Amino acid sequence: MTRTGRVRAAAGAEWRSFVRRRTAVFFTFFFPVILIVIFGALVRTDPTGGGLFAEPPAYYVPGYLATVVLFTPLSRLGSEVARHREDNRFEKLATTPLSRGEWLLAQTAVNAAIIGIASLLILALVVALTGAEIAFSALLVPYVLVGVVCFCGVGALLGSYTDSRDGAVAASNALGLPLLFLSETFVPLSQLPGWFGPVVNLSPLTYFARGVRAATYPAAGTPAVAGVDPVLANLAVLSALAVIAFALGARSIPRTD
C-alpha cells in the first residue's frame, strides 16, 4: 500500500470512529455556537465605546473561528495520543507500515474536515446573529487548514508528554484558554499592558487572528509586516510555525509505550 493509501485508510477509520461518538460530535459544534450566542448575540457592542466587545461584530470573527481551530485539535489529539499510550496501541502501530508522521497526518486530515464544517457553521451564525459585515476571502481556507496543522502538532506534544488522558485534556485547557483570549482574538492589544505586547507575538494563534481579521475585516487596519500585505505575511509566519509544530508533534509520538 502506498503512503497516500495508508493515510487515507487511517483517516477513514478515524472519521468513522468520530461520527459514531455522538456526544463528541455534538459538543464539537455546540461549544462555538454557545460562544457566539453569548458573546455575539447577548453581550453586544458597548454603546459607550469602551470595555470588552466594544469593536464592531466583524472584529471578533477570528476569535470565534479560533475556538474550533485551537481547542478541537488540542483536545482531540492530546486525548487520542494519550489513549493510544495507555492502551499500548503504539506498540501495535510499530508493527505496521504506518509511520508516526503518517498517523498524525491522518488525524490532522480528519480534524481539518471537522473544523472546516464547524467554521462554515460559525461564519453563518456570526452573520445571522450579530449582523457582522465580513468579506469572504478564499484565503480563509488555507488559514483554517494551516491553523489545524499547527495545533494538531501541539496537541500531539501534549498527549505524548502528559501521563494520562485526563492530564492531556487538562493541559489542553490550561494552554488553550489563555491563548484564546490573549492572542488578539477577543481582546485588542490596546487593552493589554504595554509590556505584554511582545508576549502576544509568541502565540501562533496571534498570527491566525491577525491574518483572518485582515482578510475578513479590512477596516480593522491590521498593520503590514515588513511592508508585506498582512494577510499573506501572517499566513507565512503561521505556516512556518505549523511546519515546526507538526514535525515536533510527529517526533514526540512514541514508537512503543
Coordinates of C-alpha atoms in Angstrom, one line a residue:
M1 CA 0.0 0.0 0.0
T2 CA 1.3 3.5 -0.9
R3 CA 1.8 6.2 1.7
T4 CA -1.3 8.0 0.4
G5 CA -3.3 4.8 0.7
R6 CA -2.1 4.3 4.3
V7 CA -3.0 7.8 5.3
R8 CA -6.4 7.6 3.6
A9 CA -7.2 4.3 5.3
A10 CA -6.2 5.6 8.7
A11 CA -8.2 8.8 8.2
G12 CA -11.2 6.9 7.1
A13 CA -11.1 4.7 10.2
E14 CA -10.7 7.8 12.5
W15 CA -13.6 9.6 10.8
R16 CA -15.9 6.7 11.3
S17 CA -14.8 6.5 14.9
F18 CA -15.6 10.2 15.4
V19 CA -19.1 10.1 13.9
R20 CA -20.1 7.1 16.0
R21 CA -19.4 9.1 19.1
R22 CA -22.5 11.3 19.1
T23 CA -21.5 13.2 22.3
A24 CA -18.2 14.2 20.8
V25 CA -19.9 15.3 17.6
F26 CA -22.5 17.3 19.5
F27 CA -20.0 19.2 21.7
T28 CA -17.5 19.8 19.0
F29 CA -20.1 22.0 17.3
F30 CA -22.1 23.1 20.4
F31 CA -19.3 25.0 22.1
P32 CA -18.6 27.6 19.4
V33 CA -22.3 28.0 18.9
I34 CA -22.8 28.8 22.6
L35 CA -19.9 31.2 22.5
I36 CA -21.4 33.1 19.6
V37 CA -24.8 33.2 21.2
I38 CA -23.5 34.5 24.5
F39 CA -20.8 37.0 23.3
G40 CA -22.2 37.8 19.9
A41 CA -25.9 38.0 20.4
L42 CA -26.4 38.6 24.1
V43 CA -23.3 40.6 25.1
R44 CA -23.4 43.2 22.4
T45 CA -21.1 46.0 21.5
D46 CA -20.7 48.5 24.3
P47 CA -22.5 51.7 23.1
T48 CA -20.2 53.9 25.1
G49 CA -17.2 52.7 23.0
G50 CA -15.2 51.2 25.9
G51 CA -14.6 47.9 27.6
L52 CA -14.8 44.4 26.2
F53 CA -16.7 43.8 22.9
A54 CA -16.5 47.4 22.1
E55 CA -15.5 46.7 18.5
P56 CA -17.9 46.0 15.6
P57 CA -19.0 42.4 15.4
A58 CA -16.8 41.6 12.4
Y59 CA -13.7 42.3 14.5
Y60 CA -14.4 39.1 16.6
V61 CA -14.7 36.7 13.7
P62 CA -11.1 35.4 14.2
G63 CA -11.9 34.7 17.8
Y64 CA -15.0 32.7 17.0
L65 CA -13.1 30.7 14.4
A66 CA -10.2 30.3 16.9
T67 CA -12.4 28.4 19.3
V68 CA -12.5 25.4 16.9
V69 CA -9.1 25.9 15.2
L70 CA -7.4 25.9 18.7
F71 CA -9.5 23.7 21.0
T72 CA -10.6 20.9 18.8
P73 CA -7.1 19.8 17.7
L74 CA -5.6 20.3 21.2
S75 CA -8.2 18.3 23.0
R76 CA -8.8 15.6 20.3
L77 CA -5.1 15.0 19.5
G78 CA -4.0 15.3 23.1
S79 CA -6.5 12.7 24.4
E80 CA -6.1 10.5 21.3
V81 CA -2.3 10.2 21.7
A82 CA -2.7 9.7 25.5
R83 CA -5.3 7.0 24.9
H84 CA -3.1 5.2 22.4
R85 CA -0.3 5.3 25.0
E86 CA -2.5 3.9 27.8
D87 CA -3.7 1.1 25.6
N88 CA -0.2 0.3 24.2
R89 CA -1.6 0.9 20.7
F90 CA 1.7 2.5 19.5
E91 CA 3.3 -0.9 20.0
K92 CA 0.8 -2.3 17.5
L93 CA 1.3 0.7 15.2
A94 CA 5.1 0.0 15.2
T95 CA 4.4 -3.4 13.6
T96 CA 2.5 -1.8 10.6
P97 CA 3.8 0.2 7.7
L98 CA 2.1 3.3 9.0
S99 CA 4.7 5.7 10.4
R100 CA 4.2 8.2 13.2
G101 CA 4.1 11.1 10.8
E102 CA 1.5 9.4 8.6
W103 CA -0.6 8.6 11.6
L104 CA -0.5 12.2 12.7
L105 CA -1.3 13.3 9.1
A106 CA -4.3 11.1 9.1
Q107 CA -5.5 12.5 12.4
T108 CA -4.9 16.0 11.1
A109 CA -6.9 15.4 7.9
V110 CA -9.9 14.3 10.0
N111 CA -9.6 17.3 12.3
A112 CA -9.4 19.6 9.2
A113 CA -12.6 18.2 7.9
I114 CA -14.4 18.5 11.2
I115 CA -13.1 22.1 11.8
G116 CA -13.9 23.1 8.2
I117 CA -17.5 22.2 8.7
A118 CA -17.6 23.9 12.1
S119 CA -16.0 27.1 10.6
L120 CA -18.7 27.3 7.9
L121 CA -21.3 27.0 10.6
I122 CA -19.6 29.7 12.7
L123 CA -19.4 32.1 9.8
A124 CA -23.1 31.6 9.0
L125 CA -24.1 32.1 12.7
V126 CA -22.0 35.2 13.1
V127 CA -23.6 36.9 10.1
A128 CA -27.1 35.8 11.1
L129 CA -26.9 36.5 14.8
T130 CA -24.7 39.5 15.1
G131 CA -25.2 41.2 11.7
A132 CA -21.4 41.2 11.1
E133 CA -20.4 42.6 7.7
I134 CA -17.5 40.5 6.7
A135 CA -15.5 40.0 3.5
F136 CA -15.4 36.3 2.4
S137 CA -11.9 35.6 1.3
A138 CA -10.6 32.5 -0.3
L139 CA -7.5 32.7 2.0
L140 CA -9.7 31.7 4.9
V141 CA -9.4 28.1 3.7
P142 CA -5.5 28.0 4.0
Y143 CA -5.7 29.9 7.3
V144 CA -8.0 27.2 8.8
L145 CA -6.0 24.3 7.3
V146 CA -2.6 25.7 8.5
G147 CA -4.0 26.5 11.9
V148 CA -5.3 22.9 12.2
V149 CA -1.9 21.5 11.3
C150 CA -0.2 23.7 13.8
F151 CA -2.4 22.9 16.7
C152 CA -2.6 19.2 15.9
G153 CA 1.1 19.2 16.3
V154 CA 0.9 20.9 19.6
G155 CA -1.9 18.5 20.7
A156 CA 0.3 15.5 19.8
L157 CA 3.0 17.0 22.0
L158 CA 0.6 17.4 24.9
G159 CA -0.6 13.8 24.6
S160 CA 2.9 12.5 24.3
Y161 CA 4.2 14.1 27.5
T162 CA 1.3 14.1 29.9
D163 CA 0.7 11.0 32.0
S164 CA -2.9 10.2 31.2
R165 CA -6.0 11.2 29.1
D166 CA -7.2 13.4 31.9
G167 CA -3.8 15.1 32.1
A168 CA -3.8 15.7 28.3
V169 CA -7.3 17.3 28.5
A170 CA -6.3 19.4 31.5
A171 CA -3.1 20.5 29.7
S172 CA -5.0 21.4 26.5
N173 CA -7.5 23.6 28.5
A174 CA -4.7 25.2 30.5
L175 CA -2.9 26.1 27.3
G176 CA -5.9 26.9 25.2
L177 CA -7.8 29.3 27.4
P178 CA -5.0 31.8 27.8
L179 CA -4.2 31.6 24.1
L180 CA -7.8 32.1 23.1
F181 CA -8.2 35.4 24.9
L182 CA -4.6 36.7 24.8
S183 CA -3.8 36.3 21.1
E184 CA -5.6 39.4 19.7
T185 CA -8.8 37.4 19.2
F186 CA -11.3 38.9 21.6
V187 CA -9.1 41.4 23.5
P188 CA -7.4 44.1 21.4
L189 CA -3.7 44.7 22.1
S190 CA -4.6 48.2 23.2
Q191 CA -6.5 46.8 26.2
L192 CA -3.5 44.8 27.4
P193 CA -0.5 46.1 29.4
G194 CA 2.3 47.6 27.3
W195 CA 4.8 45.0 28.4
F196 CA 2.6 42.2 27.3
G197 CA 2.9 43.1 23.6
P198 CA 6.0 41.1 22.8
V199 CA 4.4 38.1 24.6
V200 CA 1.4 38.1 22.3
N201 CA 3.8 37.7 19.3
L202 CA 4.9 34.3 20.8
S203 CA 1.5 32.8 20.2
P204 CA 0.8 31.1 16.8
L205 CA -2.9 32.0 17.3
T206 CA -1.9 35.7 17.1
Y207 CA -0.9 35.3 13.5
F208 CA -4.1 33.4 12.8
A209 CA -6.2 36.1 14.3
R210 CA -4.3 39.0 12.6
G211 CA -4.4 37.3 9.2
V212 CA -8.1 36.3 9.4
R213 CA -9.0 39.8 10.6
A214 CA -7.1 41.4 7.8
A215 CA -8.9 39.1 5.3
T216 CA -12.4 39.4 6.6
Y217 CA -12.5 42.9 8.2
P218 CA -10.1 45.2 6.3
A219 CA -11.4 48.2 8.2
A220 CA -9.6 46.9 11.3
G221 CA -6.4 48.3 9.8
T222 CA -4.2 45.3 10.5
P223 CA -0.7 46.6 10.0
A224 CA 1.6 45.2 7.3
V225 CA 4.6 43.1 8.2
A226 CA 7.9 44.4 6.8
G227 CA 5.9 46.1 4.1
V228 CA 4.1 42.8 3.1
D229 CA 0.3 42.5 2.9
P230 CA -0.8 41.4 6.4
V231 CA -3.0 38.6 5.1
L232 CA 0.0 36.9 3.3
A233 CA 2.6 37.8 5.9
N234 CA 0.7 36.4 8.8
L235 CA -0.1 33.3 6.8
A236 CA 3.6 32.8 6.0
V237 CA 4.5 33.1 9.7
L238 CA 1.7 30.7 10.7
S239 CA 2.8 28.2 8.1
A240 CA 6.4 28.2 9.3
L241 CA 5.2 27.6 12.9
A242 CA 2.8 24.9 11.7
V243 CA 5.7 23.0 10.0
I244 CA 7.7 23.2 13.2
A245 CA 4.8 22.1 15.4
F246 CA 3.8 19.2 13.2
A247 CA 7.4 18.0 13.0
L248 CA 7.9 18.1 16.7
G249 CA 4.5 16.5 17.3
A250 CA 5.2 13.6 14.9
R251 CA 8.7 13.1 16.5
S252 CA 7.2 13.1 20.0
I253 CA 4.8 10.3 19.3
P254 CA 6.3 7.2 20.9
R255 CA 7.1 4.1 18.9
T256 CA 6.1 2.0 21.8
D257 CA 4.9 2.7 25.3

